[in-house]
Every structure is written in C-alpha cells, then in structure tokens.
Amino acid sequence: MNFYKKVYFITKKIPRGKVATYGQIASLIYSPRAARAVGFALRALPSNTSCPWQRVINSRGQLSIVNPKFTAKLQASLLRKEGIKVKKEEDTYIVDLKKYLFDFKNVKPPK
DNA sequence: AAGGTGACTAACA
DNA sequence: ATGTTAGCCACCT
C-alpha cells in the first residue's frame, strides 16, 4: 500500500463528528514526521471524493487548508453539518480539539 | 539526480 | 502568549 492510500485509509476511519490532525495520521502510518506529506496527499483528492478530508486539521485545531477545490469555508460548513462547532477567527476557522479530537487507539494501521 | 515546494510540527526566543 | 526556525517527507520539476 503506498503512502497516499495509507493516508486515505486512515482518514476514512475518522468517525462523523470527530476530527484528527495531520500529525496523528502520519504517526499511524509509521511516519511520525510526515505531517506535511499527509497534507500533500489530501490535496491530491478529487473534488468528488468520498474520503472525509474535512475531518483532518492541523495540530492547533485550525482549518489550514489552502486548496481551490476545497476551501476552508466549505470545510467549516461540512464540519458543522456533522455537529462540530467551528469558530470563525480573524482569517481562519478553529475547532476545539479537546472536544472533538478522535482517539485512534483502537484503529489498526494499514498494511 | 538534485533542489524546491507545501492542507505540518515541535522546539525555541 | 506570539512569532520564528529548522526538520520532515512525498512529489514535481
């Protein structure tokens, strides 16, 4: 399984109403320092993907997405639709990680 | 083959 | 608390 597929595999495990960070996902696929690459992988998703890309945010709880296909605004609306409170800040959106961060402890990593 | 670029982070100042 | 820095890794020239 290549890197991208692993990222998507893990991302699909995030339940509705929860979020995960790039770093968390990187750790689960045995590359604890590949957070940037995770973002790179998600960026490559097609606009009609079934992968819940909106549930992946950065370690500070911000929607750091910068992608013409998937804007932070769209991401915020999708998350709210799932029941997550997204706070609008100056030029970014913020999610309370303490409340919504998903715990992967029972998730098996991909092969 | 080698250098540049991010949807990142943890560690410092 | 806030801003900067230097690693990092997969991709793309």
PDB file of C-alpha atoms in Angstrom, chain A residues 15-19 54-55 75-87 94-96 99-101:
ATOM      1  CA  PRO A  15     -15.996   8.962  12.568  1.00  0.00           C
ATOM      2  CA  ARG A  16     -18.582  11.589  11.840  1.00  0.00           C
ATOM      3  CA  GLY A  17     -18.446  14.346  14.403  1.00  0.00           C
ATOM      4  CA  LYS A  18     -14.744  13.912  15.135  1.00  0.00           C
ATOM      5  CA  VAL A  19     -11.529  15.329  13.705  1.00  0.00           C
ATOM      6  CA  GLN A  54     -12.739  17.785   6.056  1.00  0.00           C
ATOM      7  CA  ARG A  55     -12.060  15.952   9.300  1.00  0.00           C
ATOM      8  CA  GLN A  75     -14.676  22.603   5.208  1.00  0.00           C
ATOM      9  CA  ALA A  76     -16.219  24.592   8.034  1.00  0.00           C
ATOM     10  CA  SER A  77     -19.721  24.109   6.697  1.00  0.00           C
ATOM     11  CA  LEU A  78     -19.199  20.379   6.255  1.00  0.00           C
ATOM     12  CA  LEU A  79     -17.929  20.015   9.807  1.00  0.00           C
ATOM     13  CA  ARG A  80     -20.813  21.992  11.226  1.00  0.00           C
ATOM     14  CA  LYS A  81     -23.168  19.737   9.343  1.00  0.00           C
ATOM     15  CA  GLU A  82     -21.614  16.859  11.288  1.00  0.00           C
ATOM     16  CA  GLY A  83     -22.292  18.578  14.562  1.00  0.00           C
ATOM     17  CA  ILE A  84     -18.884  20.104  15.172  1.00  0.00           C
ATOM     18  CA  LYS A  85     -18.671  23.649  16.441  1.00  0.00           C
ATOM     19  CA  VAL A  86     -16.352  25.688  14.261  1.00  0.00           C
ATOM     20  CA  LYS A  87     -15.360  29.108  15.479  1.00  0.00           C
ATOM     21  CA  ILE A  94     -10.913  26.944  14.690  1.00  0.00           C
ATOM     22  CA  VAL A  95     -12.158  23.675  16.164  1.00  0.00           C
ATOM     23  CA  ASP A  96     -11.855  22.707  19.823  1.00  0.00           C
ATOM     24  CA  LYS A  99     -13.624  18.205  22.494  1.00  0.00           C
ATOM     25  CA  TYR A 100     -13.550  16.755  19.017  1.00  0.00           C
ATOM     26  CA  LEU A 101     -10.159  15.109  18.535  1.00  0.00           C
TER      27      LEU A 101
END
